[in-house]
């Protein structure tokens, strides 16, 4: 048996797509938060979180860093990546676009000295993303970014949109631009029992 552990702060942020993949795939995994981060920082591979660890029964560990690399690895492992180099790259495009927008979003929330700069770029890029992804989802018409089943791209889109919706910048303009994302992506995922399991587990985790 393999033991899975995700090490991240007690918040959704960058680790949430990893959690969504694991729960969607019904994997048994442990969520761990630092007790005293400055003292723990040097023990991580790159001085940052998330860190994802697989521990094997027969001995040995796989220790991974970089949220997107971890997500891609798990998506591949648990059947949430594409089925061809072309579908894989389409999924990569969607997840990279979301990551870029979220880097500016987190910058605006956590880098106080440059809050206005990050906020400005976040808003400009989020608007483009909402419009373009809305068009892609409308063209697809089945609720999924790529192909005809849920993939890592859909989970990323849902969880990052949810964070923006709960954050300080979700005004009427963004809300209007997000309508196609709501209509196709959000509505489809919220009907999926595997996704509902993730939602229940996620709520319980963050309430702890
Ligand atoms: N590119 C990295 C960025 C990781 C990152 O920025 N982690 C932040 C939290 S979201 C962190 O560990 N901050 C604490 C620190 O740098 O000491 C990833 O996607 O995993």
Tab-separated table of N, CA, C and O in Angstrom, residues 20-99:
chain	number	residue	atom	x	y	z
A	20	UNK	N	-8.575	18.445	-4.413
A	20	UNK	CA	-9.754	18.104	-5.233
A	20	UNK	C	-9.491	16.845	-6.051
A	20	UNK	O	-10.362	15.969	-6.149
A	21	UNK	N	-8.290	16.726	-6.615
A	21	UNK	CA	-7.963	15.523	-7.398
A	21	UNK	C	-8.017	14.287	-6.496
A	21	UNK	O	-8.624	13.267	-6.832
A	22	UNK	N	-7.392	14.386	-5.319
A	22	UNK	CA	-7.330	13.225	-4.411
A	22	UNK	C	-8.725	12.809	-3.954
A	22	UNK	O	-9.063	11.621	-3.961
A	23	UNK	N	-9.540	13.773	-3.567
A	23	UNK	CA	-10.890	13.433	-3.092
A	23	UNK	C	-11.774	12.961	-4.245
A	23	UNK	O	-12.589	12.060	-4.075
A	24	UNK	N	-11.633	13.603	-5.402
A	24	UNK	CA	-12.438	13.181	-6.550
A	24	UNK	C	-12.138	11.715	-6.867
A	24	UNK	O	-13.045	10.931	-7.152
A	25	UNK	N	-10.850	11.355	-6.791
A	25	UNK	CA	-10.442	9.976	-7.107
A	25	UNK	C	-10.641	9.031	-5.912
A	25	UNK	O	-10.288	7.858	-6.001
A	26	UNK	N	-11.190	9.558	-4.829
A	26	UNK	CA	-11.479	8.751	-3.621
A	26	UNK	C	-10.225	8.095	-3.044
A	26	UNK	O	-10.257	6.941	-2.623
A	27	UNK	N	-9.147	8.857	-3.023
A	27	UNK	CA	-7.870	8.367	-2.485
A	27	UNK	C	-7.870	8.604	-0.973
A	27	UNK	O	-8.376	9.617	-0.497
A	28	UNK	N	-7.288	7.673	-0.247
A	28	UNK	CA	-7.119	7.835	1.193
A	28	UNK	C	-5.805	8.602	1.415
A	28	UNK	O	-4.739	8.090	1.087
A	29	UNK	N	-5.875	9.822	1.933
A	29	UNK	CA	-4.662	10.636	2.051
A	29	UNK	C	-4.717	11.471	3.330
A	29	UNK	O	-5.783	11.659	3.914
A	30	UNK	N	-3.559	11.963	3.741
A	30	UNK	CA	-3.472	12.758	4.972
A	30	UNK	C	-3.152	14.203	4.624
A	30	UNK	O	-2.284	14.467	3.801
A	31	UNK	N	-3.868	15.091	5.284
A	31	UNK	CA	-3.662	16.533	5.104
A	31	UNK	C	-2.880	17.023	6.325
A	31	UNK	O	-3.328	16.864	7.442
A	32	UNK	N	-1.701	17.613	6.113
A	32	UNK	CA	-0.900	18.061	7.261
A	32	UNK	C	-0.546	19.529	7.087
A	32	UNK	O	-0.194	19.955	5.982
A	33	UNK	N	-0.641	20.292	8.166
A	33	UNK	CA	-0.277	21.721	8.125
A	33	UNK	C	0.947	21.936	9.014
A	33	UNK	O	1.135	21.215	10.002
A	34	UNK	N	1.781	22.928	8.681
A	34	UNK	CA	2.945	23.173	9.531
A	34	UNK	C	2.530	23.633	10.929
A	34	UNK	O	1.511	24.304	11.076
A	35	UNK	N	3.344	23.271	11.919
A	35	UNK	CA	3.072	23.742	13.287
A	35	UNK	C	3.838	25.029	13.530
A	35	UNK	O	3.384	25.934	14.209
A	36	UNK	N	5.065	25.086	12.979
A	36	UNK	CA	5.898	26.279	13.138
A	36	UNK	C	6.704	26.444	11.853
A	36	UNK	O	7.850	25.982	11.758
A	37	UNK	N	6.078	27.064	10.860
A	37	UNK	CA	6.621	27.063	9.509
A	37	UNK	C	8.083	27.508	9.407
A	37	UNK	O	8.888	26.812	8.767
A	38	UNK	N	8.500	28.643	10.007
A	38	UNK	CA	9.906	29.050	9.807
A	38	UNK	C	10.903	27.943	10.164
A	38	UNK	O	11.910	27.773	9.477
A	39	UNK	N	10.600	27.171	11.204
A	39	UNK	CA	11.510	26.091	11.609
A	39	UNK	C	11.417	24.901	10.655
A	39	UNK	O	12.363	24.120	10.529
A	40	UNK	N	10.303	24.762	9.966
A	40	UNK	CA	10.094	23.590	9.093
A	40	UNK	C	10.527	23.852	7.651
A	40	UNK	O	10.729	22.919	6.871
A	41	UNK	N	10.635	25.144	7.321
A	41	UNK	CA	10.896	25.548	5.930
A	41	UNK	C	12.095	24.831	5.312
A	41	UNK	O	12.024	24.307	4.205
A	42	UNK	N	13.218	24.800	6.059
A	42	UNK	CA	14.448	24.227	5.514
A	42	UNK	C	14.371	22.720	5.287
A	42	UNK	O	15.191	22.163	4.555
A	43	UNK	N	13.392	22.074	5.921
A	43	UNK	CA	13.289	20.614	5.744
A	43	UNK	C	12.540	20.268	4.452
A	43	UNK	O	12.430	19.096	4.093
A	44	UNK	N	12.006	21.273	3.760
A	44	UNK	CA	11.265	20.987	2.519
A	44	UNK	C	12.215	21.083	1.316
A	44	UNK	O	13.245	21.761	1.397
A	45	UNK	N	11.870	20.444	0.197
A	45	UNK	CA	12.813	20.397	-0.933
A	45	UNK	C	13.147	21.769	-1.511
A	45	UNK	O	14.249	21.983	-2.010
A	46	UNK	N	12.214	22.743	-1.449
A	46	UNK	CA	12.461	24.028	-2.115
A	46	UNK	C	12.090	25.204	-1.213
A	46	UNK	O	11.902	26.325	-1.674
A	47	UNK	N	11.915	24.927	0.078
A	47	UNK	CA	11.610	26.001	1.035
A	47	UNK	C	10.193	26.532	0.923
A	47	UNK	O	9.882	27.606	1.448
A	48	UNK	N	9.331	25.782	0.216
A	48	UNK	CA	7.944	26.246	0.040
A	48	UNK	C	6.981	25.073	0.103
A	48	UNK	O	7.362	23.914	-0.057
A	49	UNK	N	5.729	25.404	0.304
A	49	UNK	CA	4.643	24.419	0.285
A	49	UNK	C	3.729	24.751	-0.892
A	49	UNK	O	3.681	25.910	-1.295
A	50	UNK	N	3.027	23.775	-1.457
A	50	UNK	CA	2.820	22.409	-0.994
A	50	UNK	C	3.987	21.454	-1.258
A	50	UNK	O	4.744	21.637	-2.211
A	51	UNK	N	4.053	20.430	-0.384
A	51	UNK	CA	4.922	19.277	-0.605
A	51	UNK	C	4.025	18.039	-0.532
A	51	UNK	O	3.201	17.924	0.381
A	52	UNK	N	4.186	17.156	-1.485
A	52	UNK	CA	3.367	15.941	-1.531
A	52	UNK	C	4.291	14.733	-1.414
A	52	UNK	O	5.292	14.648	-2.119
A	53	UNK	N	3.950	13.820	-0.505
A	53	UNK	CA	4.814	12.662	-0.260
A	53	UNK	C	4.056	11.347	-0.421
A	53	UNK	O	2.953	11.203	0.114
A	54	UNK	N	4.662	10.437	-1.162
A	54	UNK	CA	4.170	9.059	-1.234
A	54	UNK	C	5.151	8.198	-0.452
A	54	UNK	O	6.362	8.261	-0.712
A	55	UNK	N	4.646	7.403	0.483
A	55	UNK	CA	5.509	6.504	1.256
A	55	UNK	C	5.109	5.073	0.934
A	55	UNK	O	3.922	4.727	0.989
A	56	UNK	N	6.097	4.266	0.590
A	56	UNK	CA	5.817	2.902	0.136
A	56	UNK	C	6.040	1.887	1.252
A	56	UNK	O	6.977	2.035	2.046
A	57	UNK	N	5.185	0.880	1.284
A	57	UNK	CA	5.262	-0.213	2.264
A	57	UNK	C	6.637	-0.862	2.306
A	57	UNK	O	7.187	-1.146	3.367
A	58	UNK	N	7.163	-1.109	1.128
A	58	UNK	CA	8.447	-1.819	1.025
A	58	UNK	C	9.625	-0.884	1.317
A	58	UNK	O	10.779	-1.267	1.197
A	59	UNK	N	9.315	0.371	1.703
A	59	UNK	CA	10.359	1.356	2.008
A	59	UNK	C	10.513	2.340	0.881
A	59	UNK	O	10.174	2.056	-0.256
A	60	UNK	N	11.006	3.514	1.199
A	60	UNK	CA	11.236	4.535	0.186
A	60	UNK	C	10.096	5.535	0.104
A	60	UNK	O	8.959	5.253	0.524
A	61	UNK	N	10.437	6.691	-0.393
A	61	UNK	CA	9.458	7.778	-0.505
A	61	UNK	C	9.660	8.531	-1.805
A	61	UNK	O	10.782	8.616	-2.308
A	62	UNK	N	8.569	9.107	-2.285
A	62	UNK	CA	8.639	10.060	-3.395
A	62	UNK	C	8.196	11.395	-2.816
A	62	UNK	O	7.068	11.511	-2.316
A	63	UNK	N	9.082	12.376	-2.816
A	63	UNK	CA	8.758	13.682	-2.222
A	63	UNK	C	8.708	14.717	-3.343
A	63	UNK	O	9.706	14.941	-4.035
A	64	UNK	N	7.524	15.312	-3.531
A	64	UNK	CA	7.318	16.221	-4.671
A	64	UNK	C	6.998	17.632	-4.209
A	64	UNK	O	6.307	17.831	-3.211
A	65	UNK	N	7.465	18.593	-4.987
A	65	UNK	CA	7.127	19.989	-4.741
A	65	UNK	C	6.623	20.602	-6.051
A	65	UNK	O	6.645	19.929	-7.077
A	66	UNK	N	6.128	21.832	-5.998
A	66	UNK	CA	5.530	22.560	-7.133
A	66	UNK	C	4.093	22.071	-7.381
A	66	UNK	O	3.868	20.957	-7.896
A	67	UNK	N	3.148	22.923	-7.051
A	67	UNK	CA	1.745	22.510	-7.081
A	67	UNK	C	1.307	21.942	-8.436
A	67	UNK	O	0.663	20.889	-8.479
A	68	UNK	N	1.684	22.631	-9.515
A	68	UNK	CA	1.204	22.140	-10.819
A	68	UNK	C	1.821	20.796	-11.197
A	68	UNK	O	1.163	19.952	-11.797
A	69	UNK	N	3.092	20.608	-10.848
A	69	UNK	CA	3.751	19.325	-11.147
A	69	UNK	C	3.072	18.203	-10.355
A	69	UNK	O	2.844	17.104	-10.884
A	70	UNK	N	2.735	18.502	-9.106
A	70	UNK	CA	2.055	17.502	-8.264
A	70	UNK	C	0.678	17.184	-8.863
A	70	UNK	O	0.278	16.025	-8.992
A	71	UNK	N	-0.051	18.235	-9.232
A	71	UNK	CA	-1.393	18.034	-9.813
A	71	UNK	C	-1.317	17.188	-11.081
A	71	UNK	O	-2.118	16.269	-11.281
A	72	UNK	N	-0.360	17.522	-11.937
A	72	UNK	CA	-0.255	16.791	-13.218
A	72	UNK	C	0.062	15.315	-12.954
A	72	UNK	O	-0.521	14.420	-13.578
A	73	UNK	N	0.980	15.076	-12.020
A	73	UNK	CA	1.353	13.704	-11.659
A	73	UNK	C	0.125	12.935	-11.156
A	73	UNK	O	-0.149	11.810	-11.598
A	74	UNK	N	-0.627	13.555	-10.256
A	74	UNK	CA	-1.792	12.869	-9.679
A	74	UNK	C	-2.917	12.714	-10.698
A	74	UNK	O	-3.615	11.696	-10.720
A	75	UNK	N	-3.097	13.725	-11.537
A	75	UNK	CA	-4.135	13.641	-12.571
A	75	UNK	C	-3.841	12.463	-13.501
A	75	UNK	O	-4.734	11.694	-13.872
A	76	UNK	N	-2.557	12.327	-13.848
A	76	UNK	CA	-2.144	11.222	-14.723
A	76	UNK	C	-2.392	9.884	-14.022
A	76	UNK	O	-2.936	8.942	-14.592
A	77	UNK	N	-2.015	9.840	-12.756
A	77	UNK	CA	-2.096	8.595	-11.985
A	77	UNK	C	-3.542	8.164	-11.755
A	77	UNK	O	-3.847	6.986	-11.751
A	78	UNK	N	-4.440	9.155	-11.551
A	78	UNK	CA	-5.815	8.813	-11.173
A	78	UNK	C	-6.835	9.088	-12.287
A	78	UNK	O	-8.021	9.270	-12.022
A	79	UNK	N	-6.375	9.135	-13.523
A	79	UNK	CA	-7.299	9.174	-14.662
A	79	UNK	C	-7.980	10.514	-14.900
A	79	UNK	O	-9.072	10.561	-15.481
A	80	UNK	N	-7.336	11.605	-14.487
A	80	UNK	CA	-7.952	12.921	-14.699
A	80	UNK	C	-7.140	13.806	-15.651
A	80	UNK	O	-7.356	15.012	-15.734
A	81	UNK	N	-6.209	13.174	-16.375
A	81	UNK	CA	-5.457	13.910	-17.391
A	81	UNK	C	-6.096	13.585	-18.742
A	81	UNK	O	-7.165	12.971	-18.800
A	82	UNK	N	-5.431	13.958	-19.842
A	82	UNK	CA	-6.017	13.681	-21.160
A	82	UNK	C	-5.783	12.225	-21.547
A	82	UNK	O	-5.333	11.416	-20.741
A	83	UNK	N	-6.103	11.921	-22.801
A	83	UNK	CA	-5.924	10.542	-23.263
A	83	UNK	C	-5.039	10.517	-24.503
A	83	UNK	O	-4.906	9.502	-25.174
A	84	UNK	N	-4.413	11.686	-24.799
A	84	UNK	CA	-3.644	11.851	-26.033
A	84	UNK	C	-2.789	13.101	-25.827
A	84	UNK	O	-3.209	14.004	-25.081
A	85	UNK	N	-1.619	13.210	-26.500
A	85	UNK	CA	-0.808	14.427	-26.324
A	85	UNK	C	-1.602	15.713	-26.596
A	85	UNK	O	-1.355	16.745	-25.959
A	86	UNK	N	-2.569	15.653	-27.520
A	86	UNK	CA	-3.320	16.878	-27.842
A	86	UNK	C	-4.279	17.242	-26.701
A	86	UNK	O	-4.381	18.414	-26.316
A	87	UNK	N	-4.959	16.249	-26.142
A	87	UNK	CA	-5.853	16.583	-25.017
A	87	UNK	C	-5.019	16.974	-23.793
A	87	UNK	O	-5.395	17.867	-23.034
A	88	UNK	N	-3.870	16.328	-23.615
A	88	UNK	CA	-2.992	16.701	-22.494
A	88	UNK	C	-2.581	18.175	-22.601
A	88	UNK	O	-2.636	18.918	-21.616
A	89	UNK	N	-2.174	18.588	-23.786
A	89	UNK	CA	-1.687	19.967	-23.912
A	89	UNK	C	-2.843	20.963	-23.766
A	89	UNK	O	-2.667	22.056	-23.224
A	90	UNK	N	-4.031	20.578	-24.189
A	90	UNK	CA	-5.185	21.487	-23.994
A	90	UNK	C	-5.476	21.658	-22.505
A	90	UNK	O	-5.829	22.745	-22.044
A	91	UNK	N	-5.338	20.575	-21.764
A	91	UNK	CA	-5.528	20.646	-20.310
A	91	UNK	C	-4.429	21.525	-19.696
A	91	UNK	O	-4.696	22.383	-18.844
A	92	UNK	N	-3.187	21.342	-20.164
A	92	UNK	CA	-2.068	22.155	-19.648
A	92	UNK	C	-2.301	23.642	-19.884
A	92	UNK	O	-1.964	24.474	-19.035
A	93	UNK	N	-2.848	23.978	-21.050
A	93	UNK	CA	-3.087	25.393	-21.363
A	93	UNK	C	-4.064	25.988	-20.352
A	93	UNK	O	-3.827	27.053	-19.771
A	94	UNK	N	-5.160	25.293	-20.111
A	94	UNK	CA	-6.181	25.789	-19.169
A	94	UNK	C	-5.584	25.945	-17.767
A	94	UNK	O	-5.734	26.983	-17.117
A	95	UNK	N	-4.868	24.917	-17.316
A	95	UNK	CA	-4.349	24.973	-15.934
A	95	UNK	C	-3.262	26.043	-15.805
A	95	UNK	O	-3.185	26.726	-14.782
A	96	UNK	N	-2.451	26.237	-16.846
A	96	UNK	CA	-1.419	27.289	-16.792
A	96	UNK	C	-2.047	28.673	-16.753
A	96	UNK	O	-1.565	29.562	-16.045
A	97	UNK	N	-3.113	28.851	-17.538
A	97	UNK	CA	-3.770	30.167	-17.547
A	97	UNK	C	-4.356	30.478	-16.170
A	97	UNK	O	-4.222	31.587	-15.664
A	98	UNK	N	-4.960	29.480	-15.565
A	98	UNK	CA	-5.481	29.702	-14.206
A	98	UNK	C	-4.349	29.989	-13.228
A	98	UNK	O	-4.454	30.864	-12.369
A	99	UNK	N	-3.250	29.247	-13.355
A	99	UNK	CA	-2.148	29.447	-12.399
A	99	UNK	C	-1.576	30.865	-12.512
A	99	UNK	O	-1.266	31.504	-11.506
